[in-house]
CSV table of C-alpha atoms in Angstrom, one decimal:
chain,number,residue,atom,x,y,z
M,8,UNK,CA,21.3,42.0,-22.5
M,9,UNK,CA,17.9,42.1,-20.5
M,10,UNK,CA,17.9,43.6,-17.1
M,11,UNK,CA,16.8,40.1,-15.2
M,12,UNK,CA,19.6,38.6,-17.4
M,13,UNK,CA,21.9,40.6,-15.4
M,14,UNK,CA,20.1,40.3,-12.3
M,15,UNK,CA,21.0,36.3,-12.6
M,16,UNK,CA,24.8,36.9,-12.9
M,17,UNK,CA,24.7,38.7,-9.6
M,18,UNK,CA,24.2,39.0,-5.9
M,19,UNK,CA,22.1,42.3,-4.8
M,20,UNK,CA,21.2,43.4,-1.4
M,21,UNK,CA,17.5,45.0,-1.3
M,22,UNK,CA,17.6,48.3,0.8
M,23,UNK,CA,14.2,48.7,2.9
M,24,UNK,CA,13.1,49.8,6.2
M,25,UNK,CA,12.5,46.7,8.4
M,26,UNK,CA,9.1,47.8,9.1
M,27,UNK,CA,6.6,49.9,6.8
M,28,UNK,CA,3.4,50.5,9.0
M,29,UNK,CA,0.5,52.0,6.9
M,30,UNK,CA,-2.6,53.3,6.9
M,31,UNK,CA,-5.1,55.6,8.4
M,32,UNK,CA,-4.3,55.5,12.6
M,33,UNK,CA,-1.1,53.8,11.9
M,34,UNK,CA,0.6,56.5,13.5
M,35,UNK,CA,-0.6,55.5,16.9
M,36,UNK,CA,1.6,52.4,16.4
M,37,UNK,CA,4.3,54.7,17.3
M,38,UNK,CA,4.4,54.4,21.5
M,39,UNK,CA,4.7,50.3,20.6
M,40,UNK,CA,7.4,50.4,18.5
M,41,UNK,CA,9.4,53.1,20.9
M,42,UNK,CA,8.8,51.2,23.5
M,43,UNK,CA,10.8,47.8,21.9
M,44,UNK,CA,13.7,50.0,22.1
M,45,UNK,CA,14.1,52.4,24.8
M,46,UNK,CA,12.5,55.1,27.5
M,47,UNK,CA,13.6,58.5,26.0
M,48,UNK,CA,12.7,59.3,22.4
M,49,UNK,CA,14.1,62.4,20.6
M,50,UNK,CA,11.5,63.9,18.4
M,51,UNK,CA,12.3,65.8,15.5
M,52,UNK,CA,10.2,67.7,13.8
M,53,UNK,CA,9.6,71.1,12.4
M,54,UNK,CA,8.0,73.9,14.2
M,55,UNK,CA,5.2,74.0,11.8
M,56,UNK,CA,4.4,69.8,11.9
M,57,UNK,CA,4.8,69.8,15.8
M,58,UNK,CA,2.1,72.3,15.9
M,59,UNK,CA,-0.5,70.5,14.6
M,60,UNK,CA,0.1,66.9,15.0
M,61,UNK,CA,2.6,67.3,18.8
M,62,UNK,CA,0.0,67.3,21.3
M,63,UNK,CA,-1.4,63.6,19.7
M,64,UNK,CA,2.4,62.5,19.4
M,65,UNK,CA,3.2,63.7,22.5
M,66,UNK,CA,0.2,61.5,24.5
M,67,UNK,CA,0.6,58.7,22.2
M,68,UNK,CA,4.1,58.0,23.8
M,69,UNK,CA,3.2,59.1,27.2
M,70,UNK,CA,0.6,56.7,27.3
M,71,UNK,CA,3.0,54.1,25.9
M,72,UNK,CA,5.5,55.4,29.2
M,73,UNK,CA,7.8,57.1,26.7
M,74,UNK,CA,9.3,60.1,27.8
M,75,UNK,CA,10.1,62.9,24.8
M,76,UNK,CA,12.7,65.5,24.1
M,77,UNK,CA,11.5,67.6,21.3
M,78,UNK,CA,13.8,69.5,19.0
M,79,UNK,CA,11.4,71.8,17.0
M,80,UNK,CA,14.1,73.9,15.1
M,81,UNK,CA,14.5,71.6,11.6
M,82,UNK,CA,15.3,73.9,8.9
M,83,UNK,CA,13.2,73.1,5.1
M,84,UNK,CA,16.7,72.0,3.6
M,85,UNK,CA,17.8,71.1,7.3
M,86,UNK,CA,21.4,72.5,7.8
M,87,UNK,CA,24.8,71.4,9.8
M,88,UNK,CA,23.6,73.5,12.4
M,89,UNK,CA,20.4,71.5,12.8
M,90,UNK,CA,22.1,68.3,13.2
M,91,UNK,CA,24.4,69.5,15.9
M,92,UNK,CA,22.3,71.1,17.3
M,93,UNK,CA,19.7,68.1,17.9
M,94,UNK,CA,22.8,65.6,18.6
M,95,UNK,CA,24.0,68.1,21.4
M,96,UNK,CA,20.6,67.7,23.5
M,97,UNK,CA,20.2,63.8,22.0
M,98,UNK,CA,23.6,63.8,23.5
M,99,UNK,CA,22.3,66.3,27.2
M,100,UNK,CA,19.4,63.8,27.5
M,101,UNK,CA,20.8,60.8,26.8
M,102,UNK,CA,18.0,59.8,24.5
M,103,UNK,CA,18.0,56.2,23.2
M,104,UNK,CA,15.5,56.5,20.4
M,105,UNK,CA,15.2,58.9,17.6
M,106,UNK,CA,11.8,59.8,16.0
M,107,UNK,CA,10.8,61.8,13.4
M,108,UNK,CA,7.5,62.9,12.3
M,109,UNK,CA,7.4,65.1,9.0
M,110,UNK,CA,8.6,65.2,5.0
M,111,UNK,CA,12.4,64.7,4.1
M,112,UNK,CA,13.7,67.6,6.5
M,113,UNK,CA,13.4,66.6,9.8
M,114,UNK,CA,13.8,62.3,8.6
M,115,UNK,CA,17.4,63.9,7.3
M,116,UNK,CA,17.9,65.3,10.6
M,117,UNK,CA,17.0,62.3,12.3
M,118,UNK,CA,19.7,60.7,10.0
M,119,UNK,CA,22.1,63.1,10.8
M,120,UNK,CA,22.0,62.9,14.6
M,121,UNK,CA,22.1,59.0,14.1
M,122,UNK,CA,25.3,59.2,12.4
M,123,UNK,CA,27.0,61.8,14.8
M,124,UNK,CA,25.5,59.5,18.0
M,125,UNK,CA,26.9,56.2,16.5
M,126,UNK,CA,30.5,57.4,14.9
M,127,UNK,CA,33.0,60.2,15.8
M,128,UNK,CA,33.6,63.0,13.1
M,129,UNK,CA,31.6,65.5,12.2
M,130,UNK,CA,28.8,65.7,9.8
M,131,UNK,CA,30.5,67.3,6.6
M,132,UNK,CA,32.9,64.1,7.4
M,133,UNK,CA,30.4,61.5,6.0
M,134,UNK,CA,29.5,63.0,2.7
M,135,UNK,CA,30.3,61.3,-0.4
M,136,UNK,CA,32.9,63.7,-1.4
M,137,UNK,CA,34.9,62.7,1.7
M,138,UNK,CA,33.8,59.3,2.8
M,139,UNK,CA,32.6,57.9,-0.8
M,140,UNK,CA,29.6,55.8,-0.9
M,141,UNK,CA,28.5,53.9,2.3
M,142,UNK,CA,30.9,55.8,4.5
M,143,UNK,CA,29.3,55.7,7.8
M,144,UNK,CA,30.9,53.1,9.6
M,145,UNK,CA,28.2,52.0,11.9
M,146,UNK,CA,24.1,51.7,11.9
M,147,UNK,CA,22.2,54.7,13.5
M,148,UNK,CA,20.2,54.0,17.0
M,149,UNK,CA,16.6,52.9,16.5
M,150,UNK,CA,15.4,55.5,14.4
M,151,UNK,CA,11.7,55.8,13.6
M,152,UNK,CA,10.0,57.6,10.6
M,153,UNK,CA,6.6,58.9,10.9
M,154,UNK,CA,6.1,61.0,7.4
M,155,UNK,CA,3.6,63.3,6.5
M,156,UNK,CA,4.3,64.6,3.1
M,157,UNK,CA,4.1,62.3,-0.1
M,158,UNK,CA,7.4,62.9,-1.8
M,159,UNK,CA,11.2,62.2,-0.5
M,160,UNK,CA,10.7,58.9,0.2
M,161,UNK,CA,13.7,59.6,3.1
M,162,UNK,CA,12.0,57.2,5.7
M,163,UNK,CA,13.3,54.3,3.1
M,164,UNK,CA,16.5,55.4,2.0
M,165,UNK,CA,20.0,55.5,2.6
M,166,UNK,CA,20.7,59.0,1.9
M,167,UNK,CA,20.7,62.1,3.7
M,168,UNK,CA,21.1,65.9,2.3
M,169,UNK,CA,22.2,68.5,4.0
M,170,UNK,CA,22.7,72.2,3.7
M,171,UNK,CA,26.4,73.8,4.6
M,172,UNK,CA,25.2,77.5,4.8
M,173,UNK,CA,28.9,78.2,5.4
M,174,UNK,CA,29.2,77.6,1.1
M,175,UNK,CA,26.2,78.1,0.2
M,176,UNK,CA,26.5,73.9,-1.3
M,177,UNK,CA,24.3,70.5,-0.2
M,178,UNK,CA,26.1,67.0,0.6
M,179,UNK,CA,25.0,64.0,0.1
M,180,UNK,CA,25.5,61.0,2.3
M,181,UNK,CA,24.3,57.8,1.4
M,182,UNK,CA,25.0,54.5,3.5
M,183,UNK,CA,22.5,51.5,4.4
M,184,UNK,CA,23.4,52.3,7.8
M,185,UNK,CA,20.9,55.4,8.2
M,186,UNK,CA,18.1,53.4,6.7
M,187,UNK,CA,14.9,53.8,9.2
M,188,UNK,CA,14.3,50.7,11.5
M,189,UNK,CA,10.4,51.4,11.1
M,190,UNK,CA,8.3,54.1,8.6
M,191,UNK,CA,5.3,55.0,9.5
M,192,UNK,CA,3.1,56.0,6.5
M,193,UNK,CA,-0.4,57.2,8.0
M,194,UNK,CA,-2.7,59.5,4.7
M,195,UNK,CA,-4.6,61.3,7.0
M,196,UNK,CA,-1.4,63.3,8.6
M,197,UNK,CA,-0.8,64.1,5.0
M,198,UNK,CA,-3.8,66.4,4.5
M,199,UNK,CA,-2.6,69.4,6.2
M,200,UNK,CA,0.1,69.7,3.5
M,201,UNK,CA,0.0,72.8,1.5
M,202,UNK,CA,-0.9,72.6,-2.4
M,203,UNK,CA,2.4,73.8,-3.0
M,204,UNK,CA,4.5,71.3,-1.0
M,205,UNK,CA,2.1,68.8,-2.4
M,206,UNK,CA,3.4,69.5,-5.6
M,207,UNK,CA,7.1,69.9,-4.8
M,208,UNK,CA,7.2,67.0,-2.8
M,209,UNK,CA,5.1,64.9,-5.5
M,210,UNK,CA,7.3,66.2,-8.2
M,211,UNK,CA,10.4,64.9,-6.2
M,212,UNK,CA,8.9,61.3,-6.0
M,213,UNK,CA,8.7,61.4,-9.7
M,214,UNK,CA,11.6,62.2,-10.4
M,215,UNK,CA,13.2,60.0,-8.2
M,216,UNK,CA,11.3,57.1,-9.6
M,217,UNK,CA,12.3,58.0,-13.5
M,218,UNK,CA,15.4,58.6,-12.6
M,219,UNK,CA,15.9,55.4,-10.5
M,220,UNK,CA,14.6,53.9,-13.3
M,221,UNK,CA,16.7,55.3,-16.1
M,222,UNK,CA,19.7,55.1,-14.0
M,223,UNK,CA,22.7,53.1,-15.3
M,224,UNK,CA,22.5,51.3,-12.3
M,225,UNK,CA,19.1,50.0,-12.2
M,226,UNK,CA,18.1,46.1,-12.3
M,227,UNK,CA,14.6,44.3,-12.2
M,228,UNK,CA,13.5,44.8,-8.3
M,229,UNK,CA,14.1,49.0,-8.2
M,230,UNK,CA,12.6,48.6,-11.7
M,231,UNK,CA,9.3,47.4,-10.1
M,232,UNK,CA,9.4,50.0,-7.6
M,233,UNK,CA,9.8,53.1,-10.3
M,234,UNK,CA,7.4,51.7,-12.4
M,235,UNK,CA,4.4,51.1,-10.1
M,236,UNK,CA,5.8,54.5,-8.1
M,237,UNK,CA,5.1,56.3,-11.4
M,238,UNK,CA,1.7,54.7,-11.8
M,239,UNK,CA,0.3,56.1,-8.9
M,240,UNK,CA,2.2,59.5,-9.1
M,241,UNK,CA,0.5,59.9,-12.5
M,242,UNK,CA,-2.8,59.1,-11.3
M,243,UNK,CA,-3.2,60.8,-8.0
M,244,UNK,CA,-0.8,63.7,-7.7
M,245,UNK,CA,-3.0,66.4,-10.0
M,246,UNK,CA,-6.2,64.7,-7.7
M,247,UNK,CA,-4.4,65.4,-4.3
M,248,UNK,CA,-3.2,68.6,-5.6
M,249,UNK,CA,-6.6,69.8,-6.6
M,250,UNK,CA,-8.1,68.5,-3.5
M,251,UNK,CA,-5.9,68.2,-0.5
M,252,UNK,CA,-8.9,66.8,1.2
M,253,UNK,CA,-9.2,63.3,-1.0
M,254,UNK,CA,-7.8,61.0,1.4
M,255,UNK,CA,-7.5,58.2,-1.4
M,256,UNK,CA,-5.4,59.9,-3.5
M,257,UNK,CA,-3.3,60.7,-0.4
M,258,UNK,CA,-3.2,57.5,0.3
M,259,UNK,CA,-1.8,56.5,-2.9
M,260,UNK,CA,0.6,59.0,-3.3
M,261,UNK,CA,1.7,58.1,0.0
M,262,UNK,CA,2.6,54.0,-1.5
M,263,UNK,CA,3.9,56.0,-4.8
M,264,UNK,CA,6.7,57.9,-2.8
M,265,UNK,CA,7.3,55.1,-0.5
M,266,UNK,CA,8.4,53.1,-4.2
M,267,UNK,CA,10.1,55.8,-5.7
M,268,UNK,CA,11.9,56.2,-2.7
M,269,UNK,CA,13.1,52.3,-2.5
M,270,UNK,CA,13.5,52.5,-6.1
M,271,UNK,CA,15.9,55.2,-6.0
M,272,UNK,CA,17.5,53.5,-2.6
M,273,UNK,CA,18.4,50.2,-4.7
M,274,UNK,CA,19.7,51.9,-8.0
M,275,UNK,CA,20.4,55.3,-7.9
M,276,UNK,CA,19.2,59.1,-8.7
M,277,UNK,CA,21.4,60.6,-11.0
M,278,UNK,CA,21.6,64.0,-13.3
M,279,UNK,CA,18.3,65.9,-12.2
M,280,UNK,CA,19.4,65.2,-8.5
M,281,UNK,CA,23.3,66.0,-9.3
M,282,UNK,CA,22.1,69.7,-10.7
M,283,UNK,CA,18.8,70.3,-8.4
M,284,UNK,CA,20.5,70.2,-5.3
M,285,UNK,CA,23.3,73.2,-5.8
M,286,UNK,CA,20.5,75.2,-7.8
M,287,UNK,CA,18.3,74.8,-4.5
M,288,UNK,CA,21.2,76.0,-2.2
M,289,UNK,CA,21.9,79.1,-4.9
M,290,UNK,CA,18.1,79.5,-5.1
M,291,UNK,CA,16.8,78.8,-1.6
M,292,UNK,CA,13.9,77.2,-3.3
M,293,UNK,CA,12.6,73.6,-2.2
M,294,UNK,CA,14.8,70.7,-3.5
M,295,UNK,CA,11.3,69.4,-4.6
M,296,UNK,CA,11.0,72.5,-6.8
M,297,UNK,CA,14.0,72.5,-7.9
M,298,UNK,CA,14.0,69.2,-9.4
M,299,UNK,CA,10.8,70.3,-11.2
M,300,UNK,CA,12.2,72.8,-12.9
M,301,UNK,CA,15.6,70.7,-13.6
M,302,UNK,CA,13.8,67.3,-15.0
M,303,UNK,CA,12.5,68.1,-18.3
M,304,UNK,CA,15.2,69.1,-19.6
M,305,UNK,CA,16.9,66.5,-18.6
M,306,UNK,CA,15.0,64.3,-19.6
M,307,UNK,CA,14.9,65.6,-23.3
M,308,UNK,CA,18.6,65.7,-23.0
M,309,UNK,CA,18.6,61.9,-22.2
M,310,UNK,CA,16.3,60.8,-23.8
M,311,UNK,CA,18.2,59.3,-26.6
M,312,UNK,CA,20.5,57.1,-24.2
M,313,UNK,CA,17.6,54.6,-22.6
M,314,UNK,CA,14.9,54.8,-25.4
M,315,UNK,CA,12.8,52.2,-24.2
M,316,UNK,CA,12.7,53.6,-20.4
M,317,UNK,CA,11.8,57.0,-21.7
M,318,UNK,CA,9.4,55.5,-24.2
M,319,UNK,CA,7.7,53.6,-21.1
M,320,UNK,CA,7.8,56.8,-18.7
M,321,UNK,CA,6.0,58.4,-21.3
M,322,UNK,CA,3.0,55.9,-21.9
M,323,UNK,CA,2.7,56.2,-18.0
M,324,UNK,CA,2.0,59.6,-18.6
M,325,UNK,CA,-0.4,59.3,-20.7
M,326,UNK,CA,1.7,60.7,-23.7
M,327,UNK,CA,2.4,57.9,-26.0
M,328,UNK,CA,0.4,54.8,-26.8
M,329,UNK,CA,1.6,51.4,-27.3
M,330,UNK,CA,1.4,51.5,-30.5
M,331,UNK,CA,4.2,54.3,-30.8
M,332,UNK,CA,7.7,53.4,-31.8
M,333,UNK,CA,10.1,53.0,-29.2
M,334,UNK,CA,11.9,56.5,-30.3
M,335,UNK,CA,9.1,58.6,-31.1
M,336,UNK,CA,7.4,57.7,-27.5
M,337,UNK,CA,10.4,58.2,-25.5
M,338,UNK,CA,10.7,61.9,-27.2
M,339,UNK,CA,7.3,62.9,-25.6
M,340,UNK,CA,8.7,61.6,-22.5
M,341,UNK,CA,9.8,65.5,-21.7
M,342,UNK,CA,6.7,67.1,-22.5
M,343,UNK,CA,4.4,64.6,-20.9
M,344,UNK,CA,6.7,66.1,-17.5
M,345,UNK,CA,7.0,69.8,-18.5
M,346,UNK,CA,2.4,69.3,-18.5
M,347,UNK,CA,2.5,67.8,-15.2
M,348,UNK,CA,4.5,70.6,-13.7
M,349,UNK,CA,2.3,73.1,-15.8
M,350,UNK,CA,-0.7,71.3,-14.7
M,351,UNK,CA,0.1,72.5,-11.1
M,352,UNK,CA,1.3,75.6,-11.6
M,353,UNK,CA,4.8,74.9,-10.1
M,354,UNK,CA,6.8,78.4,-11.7
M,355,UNK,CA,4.2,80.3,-10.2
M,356,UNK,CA,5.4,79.3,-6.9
M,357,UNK,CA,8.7,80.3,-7.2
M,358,UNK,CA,8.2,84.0,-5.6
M,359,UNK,CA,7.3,82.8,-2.9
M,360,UNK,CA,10.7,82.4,-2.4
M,361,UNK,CA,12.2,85.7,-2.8
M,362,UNK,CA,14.0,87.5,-5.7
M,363,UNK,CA,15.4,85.5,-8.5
M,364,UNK,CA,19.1,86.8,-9.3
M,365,UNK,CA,19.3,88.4,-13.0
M,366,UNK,CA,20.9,86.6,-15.3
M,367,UNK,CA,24.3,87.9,-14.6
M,368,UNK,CA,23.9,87.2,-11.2
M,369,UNK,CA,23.2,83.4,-12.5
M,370,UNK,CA,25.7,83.5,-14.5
M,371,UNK,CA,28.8,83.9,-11.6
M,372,UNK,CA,27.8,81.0,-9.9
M,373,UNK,CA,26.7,78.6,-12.9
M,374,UNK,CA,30.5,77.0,-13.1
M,375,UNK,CA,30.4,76.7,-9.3
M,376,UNK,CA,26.9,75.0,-9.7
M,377,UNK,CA,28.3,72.6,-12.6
M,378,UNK,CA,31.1,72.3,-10.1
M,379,UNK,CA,29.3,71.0,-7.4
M,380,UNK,CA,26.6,68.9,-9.4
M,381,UNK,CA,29.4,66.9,-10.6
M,382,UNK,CA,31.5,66.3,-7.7
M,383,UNK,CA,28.0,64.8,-6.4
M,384,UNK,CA,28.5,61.9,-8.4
M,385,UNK,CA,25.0,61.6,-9.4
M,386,UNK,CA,25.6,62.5,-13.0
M,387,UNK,CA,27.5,59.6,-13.3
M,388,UNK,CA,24.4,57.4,-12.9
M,389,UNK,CA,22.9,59.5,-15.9
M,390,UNK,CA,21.7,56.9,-19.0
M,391,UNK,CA,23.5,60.1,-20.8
M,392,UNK,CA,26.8,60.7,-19.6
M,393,UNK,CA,26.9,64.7,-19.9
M,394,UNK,CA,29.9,67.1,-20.2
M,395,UNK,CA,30.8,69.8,-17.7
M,396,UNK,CA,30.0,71.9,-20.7
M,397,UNK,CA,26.7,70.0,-21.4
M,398,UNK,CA,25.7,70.7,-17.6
M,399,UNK,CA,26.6,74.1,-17.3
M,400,UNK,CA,24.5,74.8,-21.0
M,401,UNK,CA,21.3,72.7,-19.2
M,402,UNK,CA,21.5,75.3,-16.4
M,403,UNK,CA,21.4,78.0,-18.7
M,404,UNK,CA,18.5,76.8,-20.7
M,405,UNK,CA,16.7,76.5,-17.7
M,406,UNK,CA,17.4,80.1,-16.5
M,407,UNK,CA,16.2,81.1,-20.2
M,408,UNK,CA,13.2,79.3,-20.2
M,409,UNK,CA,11.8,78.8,-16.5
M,410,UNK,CA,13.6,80.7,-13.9
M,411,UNK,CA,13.9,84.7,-15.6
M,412,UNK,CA,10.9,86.8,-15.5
M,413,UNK,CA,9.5,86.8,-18.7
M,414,UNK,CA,11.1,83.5,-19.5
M,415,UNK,CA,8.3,80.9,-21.5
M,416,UNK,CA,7.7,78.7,-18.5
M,417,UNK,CA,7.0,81.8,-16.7
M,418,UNK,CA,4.9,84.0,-18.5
């Protein structure tokens, strides 16, 4: 049975921000679209981002009569902490419009104080160990997106991850009700991005993009998405990672995460996701890195179970021809990704973020890892429905053979 056979027999609701503004000056669209909603904006953003692009925010919504409260403090996998701590002073200032302007961290955070200003609880109450899927009651305030990395796709999603440093674990919420009223995708506040967190966050679009696409879940709209999302990935990540300063390739990358992201939105992620995000909370390491260590394996593991998505990812990639049967392209679907990550040096950055534990430090909290991946429910989405024991043997393979010091991936 064909996916758009499927598609016929049922009713789907597309997930999607109501307005995507891009291109180069789009950001200064962001006073007028404040201004449709309130007097007070909250902007979020990290310490690093406000830096360099505040002082233009900050005079585009004056000019626009906007008065801002900024909140500066957004942790790289932003925390509980963050969230109440922004909702407290949404909450002092009686904001009525929340704005973000960076990657996936501070959009999360925006989520997050969205949820807490709109519904009672607590954060940890809305994560889909708790509340299941779509458990946040009602829709966010006008929230507004300005992004400046090419990667989570967060200003067009419905999910939010967040870091409970009290257990050293991520949650995952996911509702339509946190979906962004407006993104603002503008290349040229993309180019101050680091070659490494070009590479993490460009990794993290791809993955969400074959993994939306693989996903169990998928159907003939996200399909589109993931398909053209990998298209562009493919072409332009290695060019913006090379040179930060190629505002084309930015610009593309920018429409490639904005796809993966609603193709992910609309189907699903699934076992990369389910494993990357307790690895990055053990680790400390980017999710984005994380997940580009985690998805070749996975996908060789998976492989088998979607043949003809695999086979497809991998003539994207430049590693199978047309011509290739169906099976033997989809098994060069894993190293077409392991190159990719090679190609931009993505192990090498892991020192950057302190000590990796020896393997026997690994080891004690590998079942707690497996654990926590599957209570995500992301595995479940997984073409190749894995074991607890399949899980826990994929994180050990990847500690072999990418995260110990003279492992192959390293060396």
């Amino acid at each position: 049975m064909t996916h758009d056979t499927v598609l016929s027999r049922e009713t789907r609701t597309v997930v999607s921000p109501s307005n995507v503004v891009f291109g180069v000056g789009a950001v200064d669209q962001i006073g007028d679209y404040a201004s449709l909603h309130g007097e007070r904006v909250l902007l979020i953003a990290t310490e690093q981002i406000f830096d360099i692009h505040g002082e233009r925010v900050l005079s585009i919504l004056e000019d626009a009569g906007i008065e801002t409260v900024v909140y500066t403090d957004v942790r790289p996998d932003p925390t509980v902490e963050n969230i109440e701590e922004a909702h407290a002073l949404w909450a002092d200032r009686d904001c009525d419009v929340i704005l973000t302007f960076g990657g996936g961290s501070s959009i999360d955070t925006g989520k997050g104080v969205g949820i807490l200003a709109a519904n009672d609880g607590e954060i940890r109450d809305f994560g889909v160990d708790k509340a299941g899927y779509e458990g946040v009651p009602n829709p966010t305030p006008p929230l507004i997106a300005v992004n400046t990395t090419a990667g989570t796709g967060s200003e067009a999603t419905r999910s939010v991850v967040v870091s409970d440093e009290s257990t050293s674990t991520k949650f995952l919420i996911v509702s339509q009700n946190v979906v962004p009223d407006v993104a603002i995708e503008d290349p040229e506040l993309s180019v101050s991005l680091p070659r490494s967190h070009t590479a993490f966050t460009g990794i993290d679009a791809l993955t969400h993009a074959i993994e939306a696409y693989v996903s169990v879940h998928s159907y003939s709209i996200p399909d589109g998405f993931a398909e053209e999302a990998m298209k562009r990935i493919a072409r332009s990540l290695p060019v913006a990672w090379a040179n930060g300063d190629d505002l084309d390739a930015r610009a593309d990358m920018l429409v490639g995460q904005l796809q993966a992201g609603q193709a992910f939105t609309n189907s699903s992620v699934a076992l990369v996701h389910g494993m990357a995000r307790p690895l990055g909370a053990q680790l400390h390491i980017p999710h984005g890195l994380a997940n580009a260590l985690i998805l070749p394996y996975v996908v060789e593991f998976s492989a088998m179970a979607a043949p003809e998505k695999y086979a497809t990812v991998a003539r994207i990639l430049g590693a199978a021809d047309d011509d290739d049967r169906t099976r033997a392209a989809a098994d060069e679907a894993a190293d077409a990704v392991l190159q990719l990550c090679e190609d931009l040096s993505l192990t090498g950055y892991l020192d950057d973020f302190g000590e990796i534990p020896t393997r026997e430090e690994y080891l004690d909290v590998v079942d707690e890892m497996t654990q926590d991946a599957i209570d995500s429910g992301s595995p479940d989405n997984n073409p190749r429905k894995p074991t607890t024991e399949e899980i826990r043997e994929l994180y050990l393979t990847l500690y072999d053979d990418a995260l110990a010091p003279d492992s192959p991936r390293r060396s």
